[in-house]
Short mmCIF file of C-alpha atoms and ligand atoms in Angstrom, two decimals:
data_model
loop_
_atom_site.label_atom_id
_atom_site.label_comp_id
_atom_site.label_asym_id
_atom_site.label_seq_id
_atom_site.Cartn_x
_atom_site.Cartn_y
_atom_site.Cartn_z
CA MET A 20 -43.12 -4.26 25.69
CA ASP A 21 -44.55 -2.50 28.76
CA LYS A 22 -41.25 -2.44 29.94
CA ILE A 23 -40.05 -0.57 27.15
CA SER A 24 -42.81 2.15 27.49
CA ASP A 25 -42.11 2.48 31.03
CA ALA A 26 -38.29 3.02 30.31
CA LEU A 27 -39.09 5.57 27.69
CA GLN A 28 -41.74 6.95 29.74
CA SER A 29 -39.22 7.76 32.72
CA VAL A 30 -36.73 9.07 30.10
CA ARG A 31 -39.42 11.62 29.00
CA ASP A 32 -39.81 12.69 32.74
CA LEU A 33 -36.31 13.07 33.61
CA ALA A 34 -36.33 15.19 30.56
CA ASP A 35 -39.04 17.43 31.51
CA SER A 36 -37.63 17.64 35.21
CA ASN A 37 -34.44 18.60 34.02
CA LYS A 38 -34.14 20.78 30.86
CA GLU A 39 -30.44 21.70 31.44
CA LEU A 40 -29.53 18.01 31.46
CA THR A 41 -31.46 17.04 28.34
CA TYR A 42 -29.56 20.21 26.61
CA ALA A 43 -26.40 18.88 27.50
CA PHE A 44 -27.06 15.69 26.42
CA ALA A 45 -28.46 17.17 22.74
CA ALA A 46 -25.42 19.08 22.48
CA ILE A 47 -23.43 16.18 23.05
CA GLY A 48 -25.09 14.14 20.47
CA ALA A 49 -25.14 16.96 18.17
CA GLY A 50 -21.39 17.24 18.64
CA VAL A 51 -20.83 13.63 18.15
CA VAL A 52 -22.97 13.24 14.65
CA GLY A 53 -21.07 16.84 13.48
CA LEU A 54 -17.63 15.12 14.16
CA LYS A 55 -18.53 11.84 12.16
CA LEU A 56 -20.29 14.10 9.39
CA ALA A 57 -17.24 16.30 9.14
CA LYS A 58 -14.92 13.28 8.98
CA CYS A 59 -17.22 11.77 6.48
CA LEU A 60 -17.16 14.91 4.19
CA ARG A 61 -13.46 15.27 4.49
CA SER A 62 -13.22 11.39 2.81
CA VAL A 63 -15.40 12.53 0.07
CA TYR A 64 -13.28 15.86 -0.66
CA ARG A 65 -9.97 13.85 -0.35
CA TYR A 66 -10.89 11.03 -2.76
CA THR A 67 -13.41 12.64 -5.10
CA ILE A 68 -13.07 16.89 -5.48
CA ARG A 69 -9.40 17.48 -3.96
CA PRO A 70 -6.77 17.87 -7.18
CA SER A 71 -3.98 15.14 -7.18
CA HIS A 72 -0.20 16.82 -5.86
CA ASN A 73 2.25 17.75 -8.27
CA LEU A 74 4.15 14.65 -7.96
CA ALA A 75 6.87 15.77 -10.43
CA LYS A 76 7.02 19.15 -9.13
CA ARG A 77 7.57 17.54 -5.40
CA TYR A 78 10.23 14.72 -6.56
CA GLY A 79 12.06 15.88 -9.42
CA ASP A 80 11.74 13.87 -12.57
CA ASN A 81 14.25 10.89 -12.06
CA TRP A 82 12.94 7.41 -12.02
CA ALA A 83 9.98 5.82 -10.47
CA VAL A 84 10.73 2.38 -9.54
CA VAL A 85 7.60 0.00 -8.97
CA THR A 86 8.25 -3.90 -7.64
CA GLY A 87 5.79 -6.23 -8.99
CA ALA A 88 4.82 -3.94 -11.85
CA SER A 89 3.78 -6.35 -14.47
CA ASP A 90 0.13 -6.58 -13.03
CA GLY A 91 -2.63 -5.67 -10.69
CA ILE A 92 -1.51 -2.93 -8.24
CA GLY A 93 1.64 -2.25 -9.11
CA LYS A 94 0.99 -2.37 -13.31
CA ALA A 95 -1.73 0.11 -12.45
CA LEU A 96 0.71 2.56 -10.45
CA ALA A 97 3.25 2.38 -13.43
CA PHE A 98 0.60 3.69 -15.63
CA GLU A 99 -0.30 6.48 -12.92
CA LEU A 100 3.35 7.42 -12.33
CA ALA A 101 3.98 7.71 -16.34
CA SER A 102 1.07 10.00 -16.72
CA LYS A 103 2.53 12.14 -14.04
CA GLY A 104 5.15 12.13 -16.34
CA PHE A 105 7.68 10.04 -14.75
CA LYS A 106 10.26 7.63 -16.18
CA VAL A 107 9.17 4.17 -15.10
CA GLY A 108 11.13 1.23 -14.07
CA LEU A 109 9.26 -1.97 -13.62
CA VAL A 110 10.39 -4.52 -11.43
CA GLY A 111 9.37 -8.13 -11.46
CA ARG A 112 10.25 -12.05 -12.52
CA ASN A 113 8.29 -12.12 -16.08
CA GLN A 114 10.23 -10.44 -18.39
CA ASP A 115 7.17 -10.76 -21.18
CA LYS A 116 4.74 -9.35 -19.06
CA LEU A 117 6.95 -6.61 -17.68
CA GLU A 118 7.95 -5.78 -21.44
CA ALA A 119 4.52 -5.64 -22.65
CA VAL A 120 3.77 -3.05 -19.59
CA ALA A 121 6.38 -0.98 -20.80
CA LYS A 122 5.71 -1.05 -24.17
CA ASP A 123 2.32 0.04 -23.58
CA ILE A 124 3.63 2.47 -20.89
CA ALA A 125 5.72 4.23 -23.57
CA GLU A 126 3.46 4.20 -26.47
CA GLN A 127 0.20 5.75 -24.26
CA HIS A 128 2.36 8.30 -21.83
CA LYS A 129 5.82 9.10 -23.90
CA VAL A 130 7.85 8.48 -21.32
CA GLU A 131 11.21 6.13 -20.82
CA THR A 132 11.07 2.79 -19.39
CA LYS A 133 13.42 0.44 -18.14
CA VAL A 134 12.94 -3.46 -17.31
CA VAL A 135 14.51 -5.47 -14.39
CA VAL A 136 14.01 -8.92 -13.77
CA PHE A 137 14.16 -10.55 -10.79
CA ASP A 138 12.24 -13.21 -8.64
CA PHE A 139 11.49 -12.04 -5.31
CA ASN A 140 11.31 -15.46 -4.15
CA VAL A 141 15.08 -16.03 -3.24
CA HIS A 142 17.11 -17.01 -0.37
CA TYR A 143 18.63 -13.64 -0.05
CA THR A 144 22.35 -14.49 0.22
CA ALA A 145 25.09 -11.97 0.05
CA GLU A 146 25.31 -13.17 -3.52
CA LYS A 147 21.62 -12.64 -4.11
CA ILE A 148 21.47 -9.03 -2.70
CA ALA A 149 24.62 -8.11 -4.82
CA GLU A 150 23.02 -9.36 -8.20
CA LEU A 151 19.92 -7.44 -7.57
CA SER A 152 21.77 -4.30 -6.32
CA GLU A 153 23.57 -4.59 -9.53
CA LEU A 154 20.35 -4.79 -11.66
CA LEU A 155 18.90 -1.74 -9.80
CA GLY A 156 22.02 0.13 -10.50
CA VAL A 157 20.33 0.91 -13.91
CA PHE A 158 18.56 3.57 -11.64
CA GLU A 159 21.28 5.93 -10.53
CA LYS A 160 18.43 8.60 -8.93
CA VAL A 161 15.36 7.88 -7.89
CA SER A 162 12.31 10.01 -7.52
CA ILE A 163 10.04 7.74 -5.94
CA LEU A 164 10.35 3.81 -5.02
CA VAL A 165 7.25 1.70 -4.77
CA ASN A 166 7.61 -1.07 -2.80
CA ASN A 167 4.47 -3.12 -4.64
CA VAL A 168 5.62 -6.63 -4.87
CA GLY A 169 3.29 -9.24 -2.54
CA MET A 170 1.99 -12.69 -2.86
CA ALA A 171 -0.59 -13.99 -0.41
CA SER A 172 -1.24 -18.02 0.12
CA TYR A 173 -4.56 -18.88 1.89
CA ASN A 174 -4.37 -21.80 4.29
CA PRO A 175 -4.44 -22.39 7.87
CA LEU A 176 -1.16 -22.64 9.17
CA GLU A 177 -1.13 -26.03 9.90
CA LYS A 178 -2.00 -27.02 6.34
CA MET A 179 0.48 -24.60 4.62
CA THR A 180 3.49 -25.85 3.15
CA ASP A 181 6.92 -24.87 4.16
CA GLU A 182 7.65 -23.94 0.54
CA ASN A 183 4.75 -21.32 0.99
CA ILE A 184 5.23 -19.90 4.27
CA HIS A 185 8.88 -19.36 2.83
CA LYS A 186 7.84 -17.75 -0.18
CA GLN A 187 5.69 -15.20 1.65
CA ILE A 188 8.42 -13.89 3.89
CA ASN A 189 11.15 -13.93 0.90
CA VAL A 190 8.58 -11.94 -1.26
CA ASN A 191 7.10 -9.74 1.19
CA VAL A 192 9.07 -9.33 4.18
CA VAL A 193 12.85 -9.76 2.74
CA GLY A 194 12.40 -8.59 -0.67
CA THR A 195 10.62 -5.34 0.57
CA THR A 196 13.59 -4.82 3.31
CA VAL A 197 16.31 -5.50 0.84
CA VAL A 198 15.00 -3.28 -2.02
CA SER A 199 14.33 -0.45 0.36
CA LYS A 200 18.06 -0.75 1.97
CA ILE A 201 19.36 -0.61 -1.79
CA MET A 202 17.22 2.02 -3.27
CA ILE A 203 17.66 4.19 -0.34
CA PRO A 204 21.12 6.00 -1.54
CA LYS A 205 19.45 6.38 -4.86
CA LEU A 206 16.50 8.27 -3.53
CA ARG A 207 18.86 10.37 -1.40
CA ALA A 208 20.67 10.89 -4.92
CA ASN A 209 17.53 12.78 -6.04
CA GLU A 210 18.00 16.58 -6.38
CA ASN A 211 14.40 16.89 -4.89
CA ARG A 212 13.24 15.02 -2.09
CA ALA A 213 12.02 11.71 -2.78
CA ALA A 214 9.10 9.24 -2.02
CA MET A 215 9.10 5.82 -0.84
CA LEU A 216 5.45 4.27 -1.05
CA ILE A 217 5.20 0.61 0.48
CA ILE A 218 2.14 -1.15 -0.14
CA ALA A 219 1.07 -3.54 2.99
CA SER A 220 -2.64 -4.53 3.54
CA ILE A 221 -5.65 -4.00 5.70
CA ALA A 222 -4.66 -7.68 6.70
CA ALA A 223 -1.83 -5.98 8.80
CA GLU A 224 -4.12 -4.41 11.33
CA SER A 225 -6.72 -6.95 11.55
CA PRO A 226 -7.16 -10.53 12.31
CA CYS A 227 -6.87 -12.71 9.43
CA PRO A 228 -7.74 -16.67 10.11
CA ASN A 229 -5.91 -18.71 7.13
CA LEU A 230 -4.12 -15.83 6.22
CA ALA A 231 -1.83 -15.55 9.53
CA VAL A 232 1.39 -15.35 7.57
CA TYR A 233 0.44 -13.31 5.23
CA SER A 234 -1.42 -10.64 7.75
CA ALA A 235 1.84 -11.19 9.20
CA THR A 236 4.42 -10.51 6.76
CA LYS A 237 1.79 -7.42 5.87
CA SER A 238 2.25 -5.94 9.58
CA TYR A 239 5.82 -6.19 9.36
CA ASP A 240 5.58 -4.09 6.26
CA TYR A 241 3.26 -1.85 7.60
CA GLN A 242 5.99 -1.44 10.90
CA LEU A 243 8.82 -1.24 8.34
CA GLY A 244 7.09 1.75 6.52
CA LEU A 245 6.25 3.68 9.96
CA SER A 246 9.68 3.26 11.16
CA LEU A 247 11.50 4.61 8.16
CA ALA A 248 8.99 7.28 7.85
CA GLN A 249 10.37 8.74 10.77
CA GLU A 250 14.18 7.37 10.12
CA LEU A 251 14.19 9.13 6.84
CA LYS A 252 11.92 12.18 7.15
CA ASP A 253 15.09 14.39 6.42
CA LYS A 254 14.80 13.38 3.02
CA ILE A 255 12.43 10.87 1.95
CA ASP A 256 8.49 11.13 2.34
CA VAL A 257 7.58 7.35 3.29
CA THR A 258 3.99 6.39 3.21
CA VAL A 259 2.36 2.97 3.87
CA VAL A 260 -0.90 2.20 2.36
CA ASN A 261 -2.95 -0.53 3.95
CA THR A 262 -4.96 -1.55 1.07
CA ALA A 263 -8.42 -3.14 1.51
CA SER A 264 -9.87 -5.37 -1.26
CA VAL A 265 -8.75 -5.00 -5.08
CA LYS A 266 -9.49 -7.10 -7.77
CA SER A 267 -6.40 -8.69 -9.10
CA ASN A 268 -4.69 -12.21 -9.43
CA MET A 269 -3.83 -12.55 -6.00
CA ASN A 270 -7.35 -11.49 -5.29
CA SER A 271 -9.89 -13.05 -7.59
CA GLY A 272 -12.50 -14.59 -5.70
CA ARG A 273 -12.81 -14.94 -1.69
CA PHE A 274 -12.39 -11.40 -0.77
CA LEU A 275 -14.43 -9.43 -3.59
CA PHE A 276 -17.39 -7.62 -2.71
CA THR A 277 -19.83 -5.31 -4.44
CA ILE A 278 -17.73 -2.04 -4.15
CA THR A 279 -14.46 -3.81 -4.62
CA PRO A 280 -12.35 -1.84 -7.34
N1 LIG B 8 -5.60 -7.33 -4.40
C1 LIG B 8 -5.43 -6.65 -2.92
O1 LIG B 8 -6.95 -7.27 -2.62
C2 LIG B 8 -4.54 -6.52 -2.13
C3 LIG B 8 -5.33 -6.02 -0.87
C4 LIG B 8 -4.29 -5.37 0.26
C5 LIG B 8 -2.83 -5.50 -0.26
N2 LIG B 8 -2.43 -6.12 -1.72
C6 LIG B 8 -1.15 -5.60 -1.44
O2 LIG B 8 -1.14 -5.22 -3.15
C7 LIG B 8 0.02 -5.55 -3.59
C8 LIG B 8 0.01 -6.02 -5.37
O3 LIG B 8 -0.81 -7.24 -5.17
P1 LIG B 8 -1.71 -7.21 -6.28
O4 LIG B 8 -3.33 -7.54 -5.62
O5 LIG B 8 -1.81 -6.14 -7.48
O6 LIG B 8 -1.29 -8.66 -6.89
P2 LIG B 8 -0.98 -9.47 -8.38
O7 LIG B 8 -1.97 -9.19 -9.23
O8 LIG B 8 -0.70 -10.95 -8.12
O9 LIG B 8 0.50 -8.49 -8.54
C9 LIG B 8 1.18 -8.64 -8.02
C10 LIG B 8 2.86 -8.76 -8.77
O10 LIG B 8 3.74 -8.71 -8.04
C11 LIG B 8 4.66 -9.70 -8.68
N3 LIG B 8 5.32 -11.01 -8.17
C12 LIG B 8 4.51 -12.11 -7.12
N4 LIG B 8 5.45 -12.79 -6.81
C13 LIG B 8 7.02 -12.28 -7.34
C14 LIG B 8 7.97 -12.66 -7.03
N5 LIG B 8 8.41 -14.32 -6.78
N6 LIG B 8 8.96 -12.06 -7.73
C15 LIG B 8 8.78 -11.08 -8.64
N7 LIG B 8 7.44 -10.68 -8.65
C16 LIG B 8 6.59 -11.19 -8.18
C17 LIG B 8 3.52 -10.48 -9.91
O11 LIG B 8 4.17 -10.65 -11.21
P3 LIG B 8 3.66 -11.67 -12.28
O12 LIG B 8 2.89 -10.93 -13.01
O13 LIG B 8 4.49 -12.65 -12.60
O14 LIG B 8 2.64 -12.71 -11.23
C18 LIG B 8 2.77 -8.93 -9.70
O15 LIG B 8 3.38 -7.85 -10.62
C19 LIG B 8 0.79 -6.97 -2.57
O16 LIG B 8 2.11 -6.51 -2.07
C20 LIG B 8 -0.31 -7.16 -1.95
O17 LIG B 8 -0.18 -7.84 -0.63
C21 LIG B 8 -3.40 -6.53 -2.38
#
């Protein structure tokens, strides 16, 4: 206690003896707090007050195609895009679920919908890629592509099955890359600029014990997006979102917090 009091007294003495230095430190402190406050206010403005962009005006009214659209974040984004007036293409593996989503969207938002059934957990041979390309051929011109499909397997690597390692790489890495490649000409065919959104993960940026393969696949998605953003900037706005925790089938327990949406 004495040591702390002595230290505080020394600081006071120093401040008394050198006013200029005190004011300089106070100014630096005020500057740092001001910057933090400005950042905080900017976030509040961006996420609550700022009106959303007029996507239809920027990207035209061709298809918005969402992968993994039968549930979770993909389904929510499909509804959101339909509410902005886009025709919505729903891609996923479960025909019944996809058709139920398509029906609800069409009823609620009065927009055209199309369902494409494809299981992204496959070995991507030339034949498989040709099959996917043909299925996605129903969308001639695309305004927006949302690369959302993804899955996670929670386990230490030494206990993870080979099947689960392959699944995560097939769906999150190869599937996302192949869909992007197939869709680029369709995005380029859009009369307006087009957009590609990649749903990566906060796991792309931080160490994730027991999710090593998942986080590595999401780092891949993140880098894919950053590079495509440069590669395609003449025509396509590419955005990657490193999503934090969202309650869904994939995330239904371990990573749910009080503020998880
Ligand atoms: N939830 C989170 O906390 C969180 C955080 C960061 C990032 N993300 C990312 O967000 C994206 C969506 O995740 P989510 O939380 O919304 O998960 P989700 O509710 O499980 O939805 C995943 C979607 O992908 C589909 N899907 C999964 N495996 C598939 C396959 N092999 N073939 C075709 N479709 C398949 C699912 O279809 P079914 O309906 O048939 O299962 C579903 O439509 C993922 O890329 C995930 O990595 C999520």
